[in-house]
Amino acid sequence: DTAVSQTPKYLVTQMGNDKSIKCEQNLGHDTMYWYKQDSKKFLKIMFSYNNKELIINETVPNRFSPKSPDKAHLNLHINSLELGDSAVYFCASMGTGGHSPLHFGNGTRLTVT
Amino acid sequence: QQQVKQSPQSLIVQKGGISIINCAYENTAFDYFPWYQQFPGKGPALLIAIRPDVSEKKEGRFTISFNKSAKQFSLHIMDSQPGDSATYFCAATFNNDMRFGAGTRLTVKP
């Protein structure tokens, strides 16, 4: 069983399109995240939700909108895609109680042409 | 503004050697310091972690050394193996907010 699963694994699209990435975790965690990994491998936090409530919202263009229908799911919708959005997007979850590790999905490689 | 600084960017070590990766942080509120290992095409996976009240933690060939006063911590990989070749990230957490270093690409030559 995959603990954090995200779909699709690859996404190739043209500039200006709107796309979504879905994420689900079966670990029973309350907190979920989206991270962006650029071509230099840098992992940058984008958003975090705790039990469906937005708790971290970094400086991300408002073309990116996270949606959490329940605490096991956190989807990412991107409007008007730009070339600079090309990256690998990772979903992750974290348990409660402090001093907990992040559990990552295997990423979605987004390529905007 | 990068909250966790990691070096070196890349590292080449011979099989059996010791790999050392260093990290430094500024925010003294950080209270959990994990290291992650990432293979190509995969998400980062937890390798080992330490809390700031401990100066060293060892798990098999992997050891974290932590210097609270210097706000620095490092990962030592003893007896490095070709299978250890991956990208390693240090991280620091406060209040469920985890920030990562820029990563170190480790290559272990047979």
PDB file of C-alpha atoms in Angstrom:
ATOM      1  CA  ASP A   1       0.000   0.000   0.000  1.00  0.00           C
ATOM      2  CA  THR A   2       1.378   3.385  -1.003  1.00  0.00           C
ATOM      3  CA  ALA A   3       1.235   5.735   1.986  1.00  0.00           C
ATOM      4  CA  VAL A   4       1.156   8.993  -0.013  1.00  0.00           C
ATOM      5  CA  SER A   5       0.034   8.654  -3.612  1.00  0.00           C
ATOM      6  CA  GLN A   6      -0.247  11.391  -6.192  1.00  0.00           C
ATOM      7  CA  THR A   7      -1.513  11.390  -9.747  1.00  0.00           C
ATOM      8  CA  PRO A   8      -0.558  11.810 -12.450  1.00  0.00           C
ATOM      9  CA  LYS A   9       3.143  10.903 -12.337  1.00  0.00           C
ATOM     10  CA  TYR A  10       3.835  12.890 -15.511  1.00  0.00           C
ATOM     11  CA  LEU A  11       1.964  15.872 -16.876  1.00  0.00           C
ATOM     12  CA  VAL A  12       2.871  17.565 -20.156  1.00  0.00           C
ATOM     13  CA  THR A  13       0.793  20.550 -21.182  1.00  0.00           C
ATOM     14  CA  GLN A  14       0.921  23.819 -23.076  1.00  0.00           C
ATOM     15  CA  MET A  15       1.225  27.313 -21.711  1.00  0.00           C
ATOM     16  CA  GLY A  16      -2.064  28.850 -20.701  1.00  0.00           C
ATOM     17  CA  ASN A  17      -3.770  25.573 -19.829  1.00  0.00           C
ATOM     18  CA  ASP A  18      -5.279  24.684 -16.438  1.00  0.00           C
ATOM     19  CA  LYS A  19      -4.285  21.424 -14.765  1.00  0.00           C
ATOM     20  CA  SER A  20      -4.781  19.578 -11.480  1.00  0.00           C
ATOM     21  CA  ILE A  21      -2.662  17.179  -9.443  1.00  0.00           C
ATOM     22  CA  LYS A  22      -4.325  14.895  -6.927  1.00  0.00           C
ATOM     23  CA  CYS A  23      -2.900  13.583  -3.660  1.00  0.00           C
ATOM     24  CA  GLU A  24      -4.156  11.075  -1.137  1.00  0.00           C
ATOM     25  CA  GLN A  25      -2.607   9.710   2.060  1.00  0.00           C
ATOM     26  CA  ASN A  26      -3.668   6.626   4.005  1.00  0.00           C
ATOM     27  CA  LEU A  27      -1.500   7.273   7.063  1.00  0.00           C
ATOM     28  CA  GLY A  28      -4.221   8.966   9.076  1.00  0.00           C
ATOM     29  CA  HIS A  29      -2.175  12.179   9.243  1.00  0.00           C
ATOM     30  CA  ASP A  30      -3.836  15.520   9.879  1.00  0.00           C
ATOM     31  CA  THR A  31      -1.339  17.705   8.012  1.00  0.00           C
ATOM     32  CA  MET A  32      -0.619  17.648   4.279  1.00  0.00           C
ATOM     33  CA  TYR A  33       1.748  19.684   2.120  1.00  0.00           C
ATOM     34  CA  TRP A  34       2.726  20.623  -1.392  1.00  0.00           C
ATOM     35  CA  TYR A  35       6.396  21.149  -2.174  1.00  0.00           C
ATOM     36  CA  LYS A  36       7.948  22.230  -5.479  1.00  0.00           C
ATOM     37  CA  GLN A  37      11.309  20.815  -6.544  1.00  0.00           C
ATOM     38  CA  ASP A  38      13.020  22.817  -9.262  1.00  0.00           C
ATOM     39  CA  SER A  39      15.637  21.706 -11.767  1.00  0.00           C
ATOM     40  CA  LYS A  40      18.386  22.305  -9.195  1.00  0.00           C
ATOM     41  CA  LYS A  41      16.640  19.909  -6.784  1.00  0.00           C
ATOM     42  CA  PHE A  42      15.700  22.647  -4.317  1.00  0.00           C
ATOM     43  CA  LEU A  43      12.598  21.690  -2.277  1.00  0.00           C
ATOM     44  CA  LYS A  44      10.388  24.689  -1.604  1.00  0.00           C
ATOM     45  CA  ILE A  45       7.277  24.538   0.544  1.00  0.00           C
ATOM     46  CA  MET A  46       4.185  25.912  -1.144  1.00  0.00           C
ATOM     47  CA  PHE A  47       1.179  25.105   1.046  1.00  0.00           C
ATOM     48  CA  SER A  48       0.206  23.188   4.137  1.00  0.00           C
ATOM     49  CA  TYR A  49      -3.227  22.123   5.352  1.00  0.00           C
ATOM     50  CA  ASN A  50      -4.107  20.832   8.797  1.00  0.00           C
ATOM     51  CA  ASN A  51      -7.402  18.951   8.932  1.00  0.00           C
ATOM     52  CA  LYS A  52      -8.675  20.813   5.841  1.00  0.00           C
ATOM     53  CA  GLU A  53      -7.567  24.237   7.110  1.00  0.00           C
ATOM     54  CA  LEU A  54      -4.839  26.212   5.304  1.00  0.00           C
ATOM     55  CA  ILE A  55      -1.953  26.865   7.733  1.00  0.00           C
ATOM     56  CA  ILE A  56       1.017  27.644   5.486  1.00  0.00           C
ATOM     57  CA  ASN A  57       0.717  29.696   2.324  1.00  0.00           C
ATOM     58  CA  GLU A  58       4.114  30.714   1.010  1.00  0.00           C
ATOM     59  CA  THR A  59       4.694  33.345  -1.623  1.00  0.00           C
ATOM     60  CA  VAL A  60       3.135  31.400  -4.456  1.00  0.00           C
ATOM     61  CA  PRO A  61       1.343  32.950  -7.456  1.00  0.00           C
ATOM     62  CA  ASN A  62      -2.410  32.909  -6.941  1.00  0.00           C
ATOM     63  CA  ARG A  63      -2.666  30.803 -10.098  1.00  0.00           C
ATOM     64  CA  PHE A  64      -1.924  27.939  -7.706  1.00  0.00           C
ATOM     65  CA  SER A  65      -4.893  26.925  -5.578  1.00  0.00           C
ATOM     66  CA  PRO A  66      -4.861  23.997  -3.155  1.00  0.00           C
ATOM     67  CA  LYS A  67      -8.069  22.236  -2.237  1.00  0.00           C
ATOM     68  CA  SER A  68      -8.574  19.825   0.648  1.00  0.00           C
ATOM     69  CA  PRO A  69     -11.948  18.042   0.496  1.00  0.00           C
ATOM     70  CA  ASP A  70     -11.038  15.993   3.594  1.00  0.00           C
ATOM     71  CA  LYS A  71      -7.942  15.457   5.708  1.00  0.00           C
ATOM     72  CA  ALA A  72      -6.766  12.518   3.558  1.00  0.00           C
ATOM     73  CA  HIS A  73      -6.745  14.488   0.309  1.00  0.00           C
ATOM     74  CA  LEU A  74      -4.961  17.619  -0.854  1.00  0.00           C
ATOM     75  CA  ASN A  75      -5.221  18.546  -4.516  1.00  0.00           C
ATOM     76  CA  LEU A  76      -3.362  21.263  -6.390  1.00  0.00           C
ATOM     77  CA  HIS A  77      -4.972  23.211  -9.208  1.00  0.00           C
ATOM     78  CA  ILE A  78      -2.889  25.429 -11.439  1.00  0.00           C
ATOM     79  CA  ASN A  79      -4.426  28.017 -13.760  1.00  0.00           C
ATOM     80  CA  SER A  80      -2.854  29.639 -16.816  1.00  0.00           C
ATOM     81  CA  LEU A  81       0.272  27.514 -16.728  1.00  0.00           C
ATOM     82  CA  GLU A  82       3.603  29.209 -17.493  1.00  0.00           C
ATOM     83  CA  LEU A  83       6.959  27.810 -18.633  1.00  0.00           C
ATOM     84  CA  GLY A  84       8.421  28.554 -15.191  1.00  0.00           C
ATOM     85  CA  ASP A  85       5.902  26.225 -13.567  1.00  0.00           C
ATOM     86  CA  SER A  86       7.794  23.246 -14.993  1.00  0.00           C
ATOM     87  CA  ALA A  87       9.087  21.295 -11.986  1.00  0.00           C
ATOM     88  CA  VAL A  88       8.409  18.213  -9.897  1.00  0.00           C
ATOM     89  CA  TYR A  89       5.608  18.723  -7.387  1.00  0.00           C
ATOM     90  CA  PHE A  90       5.604  16.610  -4.247  1.00  0.00           C
ATOM     91  CA  CYS A  91       2.724  15.970  -1.926  1.00  0.00           C
ATOM     92  CA  ALA A  92       3.603  15.038   1.660  1.00  0.00           C
ATOM     93  CA  SER A  93       1.932  14.375   4.992  1.00  0.00           C
ATOM     94  CA  MET A  94       2.995  14.657   8.612  1.00  0.00           C
ATOM     95  CA  GLY A  95       1.669  13.107  11.793  1.00  0.00           C
ATOM     96  CA  THR A  96       0.785  15.061  14.915  1.00  0.00           C
ATOM     97  CA  GLY A  97       2.664  15.354  18.201  1.00  0.00           C
ATOM     98  CA  GLY A  98       5.644  17.370  17.055  1.00  0.00           C
ATOM     99  CA  HIS A  99       9.008  15.953  15.955  1.00  0.00           C
ATOM    100  CA  SER A 100       7.344  14.025  13.169  1.00  0.00           C
ATOM    101  CA  PRO A 101       8.866  13.320   9.770  1.00  0.00           C
ATOM    102  CA  LEU A 102       7.336  14.179   6.439  1.00  0.00           C
ATOM    103  CA  HIS A 103       6.178  11.306   4.259  1.00  0.00           C
ATOM    104  CA  PHE A 104       6.464  12.163   0.573  1.00  0.00           C
ATOM    105  CA  GLY A 105       4.704  10.880  -2.507  1.00  0.00           C
ATOM    106  CA  ASN A 106       6.763  10.031  -5.575  1.00  0.00           C
ATOM    107  CA  GLY A 107       6.126  13.326  -7.274  1.00  0.00           C
ATOM    108  CA  THR A 108       4.420  14.670 -10.377  1.00  0.00           C
ATOM    109  CA  ARG A 109       6.746  15.901 -13.100  1.00  0.00           C
ATOM    110  CA  LEU A 110       5.034  18.854 -14.770  1.00  0.00           C
ATOM    111  CA  THR A 111       6.388  20.027 -18.116  1.00  0.00           C
ATOM    112  CA  VAL A 112       4.926  23.165 -19.653  1.00  0.00           C
ATOM    113  CA  THR A 113       5.709  23.701 -23.353  1.00  0.00           C
TER     114      THR A 113
ATOM    115  CA  GLN B   1      15.646  33.473   1.897  1.00  0.00           C
ATOM    116  CA  GLN B   2      17.028  30.041   2.607  1.00  0.00           C
ATOM    117  CA  GLN B   3      16.589  29.128   6.259  1.00  0.00           C
ATOM    118  CA  VAL B   4      18.809  26.048   6.142  1.00  0.00           C
ATOM    119  CA  LYS B   5      22.181  26.195   4.383  1.00  0.00           C
ATOM    120  CA  GLN B   6      23.727  22.941   3.172  1.00  0.00           C
ATOM    121  CA  SER B   7      27.157  22.089   1.813  1.00  0.00           C
ATOM    122  CA  PRO B   8      28.735  20.772  -0.277  1.00  0.00           C
ATOM    123  CA  GLN B   9      26.528  20.870  -3.352  1.00  0.00           C
ATOM    124  CA  SER B  10      28.109  17.653  -4.629  1.00  0.00           C
ATOM    125  CA  LEU B  11      30.403  15.060  -3.163  1.00  0.00           C
ATOM    126  CA  ILE B  12      32.366  12.178  -4.657  1.00  0.00           C
ATOM    127  CA  VAL B  13      33.645   9.480  -2.305  1.00  0.00           C
ATOM    128  CA  GLN B  14      35.372   6.162  -2.861  1.00  0.00           C
ATOM    129  CA  LYS B  15      33.667   2.986  -1.720  1.00  0.00           C
ATOM    130  CA  GLY B  16      34.446   2.399   1.939  1.00  0.00           C
ATOM    131  CA  GLY B  17      35.144   6.066   2.622  1.00  0.00           C
ATOM    132  CA  ILE B  18      33.327   8.515   4.882  1.00  0.00           C
ATOM    133  CA  SER B  19      30.820  10.977   3.425  1.00  0.00           C
ATOM    134  CA  ILE B  20      30.221  14.173   5.391  1.00  0.00           C
ATOM    135  CA  ILE B  21      27.480  16.698   4.649  1.00  0.00           C
ATOM    136  CA  ASN B  22      27.077  19.876   6.687  1.00  0.00           C
ATOM    137  CA  CYS B  23      24.117  22.106   7.453  1.00  0.00           C
ATOM    138  CA  ALA B  24      23.583  25.341   9.339  1.00  0.00           C
ATOM    139  CA  TYR B  25      20.445  27.151  10.448  1.00  0.00           C
ATOM    140  CA  GLU B  26      19.540  30.549  11.892  1.00  0.00           C
ATOM    141  CA  ASN B  27      16.130  30.115  13.496  1.00  0.00           C
ATOM    142  CA  THR B  28      16.614  28.887  17.073  1.00  0.00           C
ATOM    143  CA  ALA B  29      12.938  27.918  17.198  1.00  0.00           C
ATOM    144  CA  PHE B  30      13.644  24.864  15.021  1.00  0.00           C
ATOM    145  CA  ASP B  31      13.206  21.768  17.163  1.00  0.00           C
ATOM    146  CA  TYR B  32      13.555  18.763  14.874  1.00  0.00           C
ATOM    147  CA  PHE B  33      16.311  18.092  12.352  1.00  0.00           C
ATOM    148  CA  PRO B  34      15.774  15.237   9.877  1.00  0.00           C
ATOM    149  CA  TRP B  35      17.888  14.072   6.962  1.00  0.00           C
ATOM    150  CA  TYR B  36      16.276  12.799   3.798  1.00  0.00           C
ATOM    151  CA  GLN B  37      17.615  10.612   0.997  1.00  0.00           C
ATOM    152  CA  GLN B  38      16.251  10.933  -2.524  1.00  0.00           C
ATOM    153  CA  PHE B  39      16.819   8.585  -5.456  1.00  0.00           C
ATOM    154  CA  PRO B  40      16.024   9.642  -9.050  1.00  0.00           C
ATOM    155  CA  GLY B  41      12.316   9.495  -9.808  1.00  0.00           C
ATOM    156  CA  LYS B  42      11.359   9.054  -6.153  1.00  0.00           C
ATOM    157  CA  GLY B  43      10.233  11.279  -3.336  1.00  0.00           C
ATOM    158  CA  PRO B  44      12.608  12.099  -0.471  1.00  0.00           C
ATOM    159  CA  ALA B  45      12.575   9.452   2.264  1.00  0.00           C
ATOM    160  CA  LEU B  46      13.494   9.930   5.919  1.00  0.00           C
ATOM    161  CA  LEU B  47      16.961   8.616   6.713  1.00  0.00           C
ATOM    162  CA  ILE B  48      17.627   9.701  10.294  1.00  0.00           C
ATOM    163  CA  ALA B  49      16.563  12.568  12.558  1.00  0.00           C
ATOM    164  CA  ILE B  50      17.678  14.293  15.742  1.00  0.00           C
ATOM    165  CA  ARG B  51      16.261  16.643  18.369  1.00  0.00           C
ATOM    166  CA  PRO B  52      18.331  19.598  19.636  1.00  0.00           C
ATOM    167  CA  ASP B  53      18.683  18.151  23.155  1.00  0.00           C
ATOM    168  CA  VAL B  54      20.922  15.386  21.782  1.00  0.00           C
ATOM    169  CA  SER B  55      24.427  15.927  20.388  1.00  0.00           C
ATOM    170  CA  GLU B  56      24.711  12.731  18.359  1.00  0.00           C
ATOM    171  CA  LYS B  57      22.496  10.018  16.966  1.00  0.00           C
ATOM    172  CA  LYS B  58      23.676   6.890  15.192  1.00  0.00           C
ATOM    173  CA  GLU B  59      21.696   4.408  13.127  1.00  0.00           C
ATOM    174  CA  GLY B  60      23.813   1.783  11.414  1.00  0.00           C
ATOM    175  CA  ARG B  61      26.316   3.518   9.132  1.00  0.00           C
ATOM    176  CA  PHE B  62      24.556   6.901   9.447  1.00  0.00           C
ATOM    177  CA  THR B  63      25.346   9.393  12.223  1.00  0.00           C
ATOM    178  CA  ILE B  64      24.036  12.891  12.875  1.00  0.00           C
ATOM    179  CA  SER B  65      26.238  15.241  14.870  1.00  0.00           C
ATOM    180  CA  PHE B  66      24.449  18.271  16.322  1.00  0.00           C
ATOM    181  CA  ASN B  67      26.038  21.452  17.705  1.00  0.00           C
ATOM    182  CA  LYS B  68      23.296  23.586  19.212  1.00  0.00           C
ATOM    183  CA  SER B  69      25.509  26.534  20.163  1.00  0.00           C
ATOM    184  CA  ALA B  70      26.932  26.766  16.644  1.00  0.00           C
ATOM    185  CA  LYS B  71      23.527  26.073  15.071  1.00  0.00           C
ATOM    186  CA  GLN B  72      25.097  23.408  12.883  1.00  0.00           C
ATOM    187  CA  PHE B  73      24.495  19.747  12.226  1.00  0.00           C
ATOM    188  CA  SER B  74      26.048  17.190   9.957  1.00  0.00           C
ATOM    189  CA  LEU B  75      25.481  13.765   8.470  1.00  0.00           C
ATOM    190  CA  HIS B  76      28.279  11.216   8.435  1.00  0.00           C
ATOM    191  CA  ILE B  77      27.981   8.107   6.277  1.00  0.00           C
ATOM    192  CA  MET B  78      30.554   5.528   7.296  1.00  0.00           C
ATOM    193  CA  ASP B  79      31.786   2.811   4.921  1.00  0.00           C
ATOM    194  CA  SER B  80      30.028   4.527   1.998  1.00  0.00           C
ATOM    195  CA  GLN B  81      28.629   2.162  -0.642  1.00  0.00           C
ATOM    196  CA  PRO B  82      27.683   2.711  -4.302  1.00  0.00           C
ATOM    197  CA  GLY B  83      24.060   2.130  -3.263  1.00  0.00           C
ATOM    198  CA  ASP B  84      24.312   5.267  -1.101  1.00  0.00           C
ATOM    199  CA  SER B  85      24.640   7.367  -4.268  1.00  0.00           C
ATOM    200  CA  ALA B  86      21.660   9.738  -4.051  1.00  0.00           C
ATOM    201  CA  THR B  87      20.756  13.313  -3.192  1.00  0.00           C
ATOM    202  CA  TYR B  88      20.708  14.094   0.528  1.00  0.00           C
ATOM    203  CA  PHE B  89      18.726  16.897   2.135  1.00  0.00           C
ATOM    204  CA  CYS B  90      18.980  18.255   5.632  1.00  0.00           C
ATOM    205  CA  ALA B  91      15.897  19.898   7.064  1.00  0.00           C
ATOM    206  CA  ALA B  92      14.692  21.774  10.114  1.00  0.00           C
ATOM    207  CA  THR B  93      11.191  21.929  11.546  1.00  0.00           C
ATOM    208  CA  PHE B  94       9.198  24.206  13.821  1.00  0.00           C
ATOM    209  CA  ASN B  95       5.478  23.865  14.358  1.00  0.00           C
ATOM    210  CA  ASN B  96       4.954  21.416  11.471  1.00  0.00           C
ATOM    211  CA  ASP B  97       6.777  23.797   9.094  1.00  0.00           C
ATOM    212  CA  MET B  98       9.720  21.900   7.553  1.00  0.00           C
ATOM    213  CA  ARG B  99      12.400  23.770   5.599  1.00  0.00           C
ATOM    214  CA  PHE B 100      15.025  22.065   3.512  1.00  0.00           C
ATOM    215  CA  GLY B 101      18.646  22.649   2.612  1.00  0.00           C
ATOM    216  CA  ALA B 102      19.572  22.860  -1.066  1.00  0.00           C
ATOM    217  CA  GLY B 103      20.663  19.212  -1.258  1.00  0.00           C
ATOM    218  CA  THR B 104      23.946  17.358  -1.767  1.00  0.00           C
ATOM    219  CA  ARG B 105      24.424  14.974  -4.658  1.00  0.00           C
ATOM    220  CA  LEU B 106      26.556  12.106  -3.352  1.00  0.00           C
ATOM    221  CA  THR B 107      28.352   9.766  -5.727  1.00  0.00           C
ATOM    222  CA  VAL B 108      30.130   6.753  -4.274  1.00  0.00           C
ATOM    223  CA  LYS B 109      32.631   5.269  -6.713  1.00  0.00           C
ATOM    224  CA  PRO B 110      33.223   1.506  -6.629  1.00  0.00           C
TER     225      PRO B 110
END
